[in-house]
Coordinates of C-alpha atoms (C1' of nucleotides) in Angstrom, one line a residue:
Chain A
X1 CA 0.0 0.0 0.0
X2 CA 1.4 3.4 -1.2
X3 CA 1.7 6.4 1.5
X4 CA -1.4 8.5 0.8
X5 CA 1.1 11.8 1.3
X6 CA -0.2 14.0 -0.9
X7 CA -3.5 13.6 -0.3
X8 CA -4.4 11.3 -3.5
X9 CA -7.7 10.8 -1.6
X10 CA -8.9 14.4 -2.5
X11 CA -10.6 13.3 -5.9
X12 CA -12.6 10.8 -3.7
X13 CA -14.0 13.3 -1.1
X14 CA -14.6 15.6 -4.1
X15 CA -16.6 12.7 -6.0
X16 CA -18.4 12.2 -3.0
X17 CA -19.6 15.2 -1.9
X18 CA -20.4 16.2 -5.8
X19 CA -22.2 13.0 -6.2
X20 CA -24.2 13.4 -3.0
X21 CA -24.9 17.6 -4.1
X22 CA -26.1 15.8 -7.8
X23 CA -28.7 13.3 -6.1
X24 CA -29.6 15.7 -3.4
X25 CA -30.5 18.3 -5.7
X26 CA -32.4 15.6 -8.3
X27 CA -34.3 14.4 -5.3
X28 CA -35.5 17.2 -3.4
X29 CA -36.8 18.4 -6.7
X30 CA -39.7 16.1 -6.2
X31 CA -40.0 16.4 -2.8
X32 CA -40.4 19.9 -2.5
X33 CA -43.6 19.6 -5.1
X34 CA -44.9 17.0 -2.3
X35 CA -44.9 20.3 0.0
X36 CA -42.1 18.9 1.8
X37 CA -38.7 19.2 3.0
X38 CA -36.6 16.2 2.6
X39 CA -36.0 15.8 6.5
X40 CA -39.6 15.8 7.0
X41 CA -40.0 13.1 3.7
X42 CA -37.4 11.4 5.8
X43 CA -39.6 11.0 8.7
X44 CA -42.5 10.4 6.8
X45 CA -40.8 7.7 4.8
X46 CA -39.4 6.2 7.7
X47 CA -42.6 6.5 9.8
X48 CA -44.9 4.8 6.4
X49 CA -42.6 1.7 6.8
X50 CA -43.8 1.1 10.2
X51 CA -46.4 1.5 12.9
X52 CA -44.8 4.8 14.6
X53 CA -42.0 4.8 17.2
X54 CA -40.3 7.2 19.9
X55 CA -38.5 10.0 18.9
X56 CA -35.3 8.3 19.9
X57 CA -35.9 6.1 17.6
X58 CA -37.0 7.6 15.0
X59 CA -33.7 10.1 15.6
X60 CA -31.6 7.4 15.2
X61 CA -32.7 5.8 12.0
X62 CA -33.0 9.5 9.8
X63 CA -29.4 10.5 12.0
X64 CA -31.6 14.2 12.8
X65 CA -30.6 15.0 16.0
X66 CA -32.8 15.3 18.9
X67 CA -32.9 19.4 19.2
X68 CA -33.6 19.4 15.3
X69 CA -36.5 16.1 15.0
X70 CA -38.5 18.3 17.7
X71 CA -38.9 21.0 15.4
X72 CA -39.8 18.8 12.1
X73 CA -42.0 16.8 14.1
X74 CA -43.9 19.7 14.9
X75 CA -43.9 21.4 11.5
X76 CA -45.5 18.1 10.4
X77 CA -48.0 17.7 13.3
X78 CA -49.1 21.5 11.9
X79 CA -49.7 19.7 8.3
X80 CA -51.7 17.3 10.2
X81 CA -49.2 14.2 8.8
X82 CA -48.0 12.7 12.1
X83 CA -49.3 13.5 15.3
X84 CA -47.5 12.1 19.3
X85 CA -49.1 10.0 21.6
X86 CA -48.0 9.7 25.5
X87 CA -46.4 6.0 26.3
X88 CA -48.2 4.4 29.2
X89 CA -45.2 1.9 30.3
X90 CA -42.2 4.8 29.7
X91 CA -43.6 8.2 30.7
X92 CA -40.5 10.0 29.4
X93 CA -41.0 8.7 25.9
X94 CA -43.3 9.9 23.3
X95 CA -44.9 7.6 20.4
X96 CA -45.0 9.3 16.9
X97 CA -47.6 7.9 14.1
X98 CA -48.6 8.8 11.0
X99 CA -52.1 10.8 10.5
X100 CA -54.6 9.0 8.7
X101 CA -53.6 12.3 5.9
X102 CA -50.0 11.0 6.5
X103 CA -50.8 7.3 5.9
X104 CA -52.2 8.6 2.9
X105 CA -49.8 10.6 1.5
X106 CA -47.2 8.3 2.2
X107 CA -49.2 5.9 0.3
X108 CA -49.4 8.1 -2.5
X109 CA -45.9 9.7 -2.2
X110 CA -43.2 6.8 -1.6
X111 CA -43.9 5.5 -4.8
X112 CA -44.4 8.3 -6.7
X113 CA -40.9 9.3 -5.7
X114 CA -38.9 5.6 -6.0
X115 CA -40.3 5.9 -9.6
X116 CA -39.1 9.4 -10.2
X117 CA -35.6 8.4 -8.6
X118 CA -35.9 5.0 -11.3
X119 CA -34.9 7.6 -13.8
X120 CA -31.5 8.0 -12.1
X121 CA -31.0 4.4 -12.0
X122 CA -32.5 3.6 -15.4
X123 CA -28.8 2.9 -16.8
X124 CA -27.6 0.7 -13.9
X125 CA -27.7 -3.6 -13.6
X126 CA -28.0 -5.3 -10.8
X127 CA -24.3 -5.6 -10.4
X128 CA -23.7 -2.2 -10.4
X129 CA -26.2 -1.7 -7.8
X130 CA -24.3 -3.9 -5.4
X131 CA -20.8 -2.7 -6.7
X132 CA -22.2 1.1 -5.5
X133 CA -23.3 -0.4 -1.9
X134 CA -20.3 -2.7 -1.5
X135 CA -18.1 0.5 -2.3
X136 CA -20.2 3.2 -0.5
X137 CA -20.4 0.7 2.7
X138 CA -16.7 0.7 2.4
X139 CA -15.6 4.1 2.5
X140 CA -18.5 4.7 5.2
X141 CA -16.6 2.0 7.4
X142 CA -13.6 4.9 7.1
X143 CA -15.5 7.8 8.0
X144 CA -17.2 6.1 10.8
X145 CA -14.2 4.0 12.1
X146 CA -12.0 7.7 12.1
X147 CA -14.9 9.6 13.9
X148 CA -15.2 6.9 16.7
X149 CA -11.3 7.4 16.8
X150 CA -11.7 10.9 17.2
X151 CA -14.2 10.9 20.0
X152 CA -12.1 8.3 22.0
X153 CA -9.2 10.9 21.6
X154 CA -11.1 13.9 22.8
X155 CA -12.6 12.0 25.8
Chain B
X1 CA -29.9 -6.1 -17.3
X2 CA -33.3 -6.9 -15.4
X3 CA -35.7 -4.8 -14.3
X4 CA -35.7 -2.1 -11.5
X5 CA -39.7 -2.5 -10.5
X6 CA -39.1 -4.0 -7.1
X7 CA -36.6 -0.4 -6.6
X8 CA -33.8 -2.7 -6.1
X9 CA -31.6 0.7 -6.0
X10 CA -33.5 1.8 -2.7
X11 CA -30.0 0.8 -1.1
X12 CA -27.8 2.6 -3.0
X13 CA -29.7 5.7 -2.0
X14 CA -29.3 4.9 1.9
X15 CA -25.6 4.2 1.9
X16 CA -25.3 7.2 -0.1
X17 CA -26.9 9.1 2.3
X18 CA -25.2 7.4 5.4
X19 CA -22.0 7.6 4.0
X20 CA -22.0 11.4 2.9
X21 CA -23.8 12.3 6.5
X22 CA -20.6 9.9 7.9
X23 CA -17.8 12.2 5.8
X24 CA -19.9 15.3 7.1
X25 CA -19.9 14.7 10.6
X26 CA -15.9 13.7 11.0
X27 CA -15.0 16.7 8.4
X28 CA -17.0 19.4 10.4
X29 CA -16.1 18.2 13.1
X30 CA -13.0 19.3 12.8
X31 CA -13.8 22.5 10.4
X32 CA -15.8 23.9 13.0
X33 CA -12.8 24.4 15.1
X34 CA -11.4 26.7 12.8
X35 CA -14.4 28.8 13.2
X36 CA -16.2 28.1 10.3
X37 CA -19.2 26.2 8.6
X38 CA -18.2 23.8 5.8
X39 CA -20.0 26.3 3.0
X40 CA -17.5 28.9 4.5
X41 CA -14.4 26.4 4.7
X42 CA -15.6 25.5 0.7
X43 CA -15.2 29.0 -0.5
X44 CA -11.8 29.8 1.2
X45 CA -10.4 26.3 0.2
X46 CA -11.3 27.1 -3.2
X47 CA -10.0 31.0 -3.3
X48 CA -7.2 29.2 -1.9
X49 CA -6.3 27.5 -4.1
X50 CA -6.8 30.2 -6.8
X51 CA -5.6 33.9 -7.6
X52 CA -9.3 35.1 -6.5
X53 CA -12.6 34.9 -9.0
X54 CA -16.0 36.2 -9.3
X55 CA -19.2 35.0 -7.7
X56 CA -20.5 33.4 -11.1
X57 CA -17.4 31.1 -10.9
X58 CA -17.2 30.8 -7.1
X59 CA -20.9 29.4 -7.3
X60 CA -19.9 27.0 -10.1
X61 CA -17.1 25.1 -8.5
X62 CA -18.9 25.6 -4.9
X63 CA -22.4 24.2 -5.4
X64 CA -23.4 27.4 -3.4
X65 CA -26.1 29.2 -5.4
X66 CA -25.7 32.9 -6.0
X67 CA -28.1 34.2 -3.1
X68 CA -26.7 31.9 -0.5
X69 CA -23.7 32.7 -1.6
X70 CA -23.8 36.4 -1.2
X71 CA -24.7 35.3 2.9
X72 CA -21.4 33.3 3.0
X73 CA -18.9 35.9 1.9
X74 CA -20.4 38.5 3.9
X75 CA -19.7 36.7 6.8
X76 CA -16.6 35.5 5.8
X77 CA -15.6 39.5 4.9
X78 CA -16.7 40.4 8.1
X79 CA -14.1 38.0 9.7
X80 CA -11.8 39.6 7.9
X81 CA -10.9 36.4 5.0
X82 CA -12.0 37.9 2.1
X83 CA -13.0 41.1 0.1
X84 CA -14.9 42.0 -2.6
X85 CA -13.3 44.1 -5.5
X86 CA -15.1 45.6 -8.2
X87 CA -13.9 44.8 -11.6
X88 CA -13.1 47.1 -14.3
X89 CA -13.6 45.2 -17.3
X90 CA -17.3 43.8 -16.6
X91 CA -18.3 46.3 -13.9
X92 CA -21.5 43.7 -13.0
X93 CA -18.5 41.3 -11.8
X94 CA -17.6 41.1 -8.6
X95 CA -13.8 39.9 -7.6
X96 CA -13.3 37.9 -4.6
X97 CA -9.8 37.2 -3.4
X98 CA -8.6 36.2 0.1
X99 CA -7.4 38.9 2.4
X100 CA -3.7 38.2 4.0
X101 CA -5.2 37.4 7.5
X102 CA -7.5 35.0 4.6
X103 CA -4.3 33.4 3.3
X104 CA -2.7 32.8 6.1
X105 CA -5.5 30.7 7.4
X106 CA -6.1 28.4 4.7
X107 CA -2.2 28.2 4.2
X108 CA -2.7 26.7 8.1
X109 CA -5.9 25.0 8.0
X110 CA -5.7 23.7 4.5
X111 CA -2.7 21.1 5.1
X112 CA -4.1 20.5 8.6
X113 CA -7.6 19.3 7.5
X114 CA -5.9 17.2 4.6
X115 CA -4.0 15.1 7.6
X116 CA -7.2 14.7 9.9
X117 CA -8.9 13.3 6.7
X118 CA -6.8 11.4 6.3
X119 CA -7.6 9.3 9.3
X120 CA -10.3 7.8 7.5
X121 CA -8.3 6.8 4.6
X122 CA -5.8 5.0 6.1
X123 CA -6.9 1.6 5.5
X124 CA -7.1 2.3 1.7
X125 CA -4.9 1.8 -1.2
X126 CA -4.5 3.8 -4.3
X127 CA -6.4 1.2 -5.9
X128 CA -9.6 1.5 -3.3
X129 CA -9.1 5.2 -3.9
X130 CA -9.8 5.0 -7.9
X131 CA -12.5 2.4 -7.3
X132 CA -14.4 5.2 -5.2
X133 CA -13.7 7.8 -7.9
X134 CA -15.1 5.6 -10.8
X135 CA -18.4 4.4 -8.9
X136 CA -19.2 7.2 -7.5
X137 CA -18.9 9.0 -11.1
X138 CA -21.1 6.8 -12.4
X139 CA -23.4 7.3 -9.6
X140 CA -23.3 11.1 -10.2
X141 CA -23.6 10.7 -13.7
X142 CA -27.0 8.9 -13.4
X143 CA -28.2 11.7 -11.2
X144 CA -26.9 14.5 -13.9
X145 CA -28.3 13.6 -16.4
X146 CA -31.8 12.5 -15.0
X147 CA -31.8 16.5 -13.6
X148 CA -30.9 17.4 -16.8
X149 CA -33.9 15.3 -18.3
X150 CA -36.3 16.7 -16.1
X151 CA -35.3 19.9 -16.2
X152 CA -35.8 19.5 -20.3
X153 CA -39.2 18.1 -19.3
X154 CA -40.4 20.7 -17.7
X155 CA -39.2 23.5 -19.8
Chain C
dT1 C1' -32.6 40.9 -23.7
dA2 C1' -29.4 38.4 -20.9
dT3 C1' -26.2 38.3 -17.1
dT4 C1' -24.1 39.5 -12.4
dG5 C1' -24.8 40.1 -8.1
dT6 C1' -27.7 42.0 -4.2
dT7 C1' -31.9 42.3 -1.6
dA8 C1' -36.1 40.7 0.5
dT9 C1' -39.0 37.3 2.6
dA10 C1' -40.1 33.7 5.1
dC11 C1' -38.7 29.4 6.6
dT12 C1' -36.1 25.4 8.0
dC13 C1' -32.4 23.4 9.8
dT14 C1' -28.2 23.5 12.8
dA15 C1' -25.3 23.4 17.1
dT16 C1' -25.3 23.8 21.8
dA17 C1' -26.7 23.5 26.1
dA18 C1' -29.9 24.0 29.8
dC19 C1' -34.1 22.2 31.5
dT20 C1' -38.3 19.0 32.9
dA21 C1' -40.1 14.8 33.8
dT22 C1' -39.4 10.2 34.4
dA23 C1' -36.8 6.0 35.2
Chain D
dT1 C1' -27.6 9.3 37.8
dA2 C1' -29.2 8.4 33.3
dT3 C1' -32.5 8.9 29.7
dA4 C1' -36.4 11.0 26.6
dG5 C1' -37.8 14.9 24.9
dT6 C1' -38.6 20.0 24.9
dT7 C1' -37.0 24.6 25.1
dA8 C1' -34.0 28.5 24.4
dT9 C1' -30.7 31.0 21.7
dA10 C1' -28.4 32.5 18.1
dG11 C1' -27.0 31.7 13.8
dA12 C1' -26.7 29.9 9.1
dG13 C1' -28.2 28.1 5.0
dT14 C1' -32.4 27.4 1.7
dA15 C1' -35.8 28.5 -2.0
dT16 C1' -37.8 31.9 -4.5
dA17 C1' -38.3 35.9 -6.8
dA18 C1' -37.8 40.7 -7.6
dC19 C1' -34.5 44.1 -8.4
dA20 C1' -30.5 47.3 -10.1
dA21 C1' -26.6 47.8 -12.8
dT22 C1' -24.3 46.5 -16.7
dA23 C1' -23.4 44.1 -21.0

DNA sequence: TATTGTTATACTCTATAACTATA
DNA sequence: TATAGTTATAGAGTATAACAATA
């Protein structure tokens, strides 16, 4: 393995970050005609794939932090799309659903939007599906491994 | 090449996301020490590594559009990193060129975020590296130029 | 007419940390 | 003491569109 001395992964954080900016931008395109942010099509994706959870949990599957999911939570409790419910057995916690409005635009939306995205994905096999995971997962696994590094360090 | 029906590309769009909110966290992590958010370190890395350029360009290679962009270099010229000169050949253009107190940051901060990236690349080789490039430039190019069809299809 | 950049509006997200209620 | 979630604060980026100056 060559020294990585002058930086030679540059290109790579580049790539990413252009790549991520390219899909970002084609997505929220369609999102923002649902009347949406896409944090708050986050929660509503990941809320329509399940039968409501916690705000902890729900915090740690979208990665929006606790300060932040309060205040999309409540932005989409105005729209009428999700609303909280107390938890009998942990007091502290609070249950979030889906509306029945929110069931139904999820219904309606998800799809609509995986078959926009199909567009982006139109030229791609099976195999280079799984080679964009396998590599993805990979340089993830850096990022990840280096910030856990980092946090031992500064405690 | 089979079909996409079943959205079989669903995970490509996760580990995309996870792995650019991964590279985000550990880089701003460290950015924000320096004082500044990572659309800010973005503009000075790029005046840095340039004799200075106009907005049009500076929003072209930054991803920033033009309003944000006005935001982010008035509060990077009122810390003092960059200023704004008019140009006498296309008076509309507006020059924007690091300041010496500008310069001597990102000749500091530039070299000194390269090595804490570097902590997540350690475990690659210069082959891994190139493998990144080329998959995520196919990924991007799929995004591209679906934006580019939609953007036709609307228009 | 088209382009460069600024301004205006209104909102949304962000980081950070203190705080409340509960466990 | 630790955890779940809200609140407070202050800032920063976003979309959108109108606008002024210049080409």
């Amino acid at each position: 393995m060559k020294s990585l001395s002058q930086a030679s992964f540059l290109p790579v954080i580049h790539e990413l970050a252009r790549t991520y900016q390219a899909f970002e931008q084609f997505s929220s395109q369609h999102i923002r005609q649902l009347g949406l942010t896409p944090p708050q099509f986050d929660v509503v994706s990941t809320l329509g794939n399940s039968k409501g959870m916690n705000c902890k949990e729900l915090s740690d599957r979208t990665l929006i932090t606790k300060g932040t999911l309060t205040g999309v939570i409540d932005r989409l409790e105005d729209k009428g799309l999700v609303t909280r419910t107390m938890q009998p057995n942990d007091r502290r916690s609070v249950f979030i659903t889906l509306t029945g409005h929110g069931e139904k635009l999820f219904a309606q939306a998800f799809p609509a939007h995986l078959d926009y995205m199909k567009i982006a994905f139109r030229r791609f096999g099976e195999s280079d599906l799984s080679g964009f995971c396998q590599e993805l997962g990979r340089l993830r696994e850096g990022f990840s491994l280096a910030l856990e590094e980092q946090e031992e360090a500064v405690v």
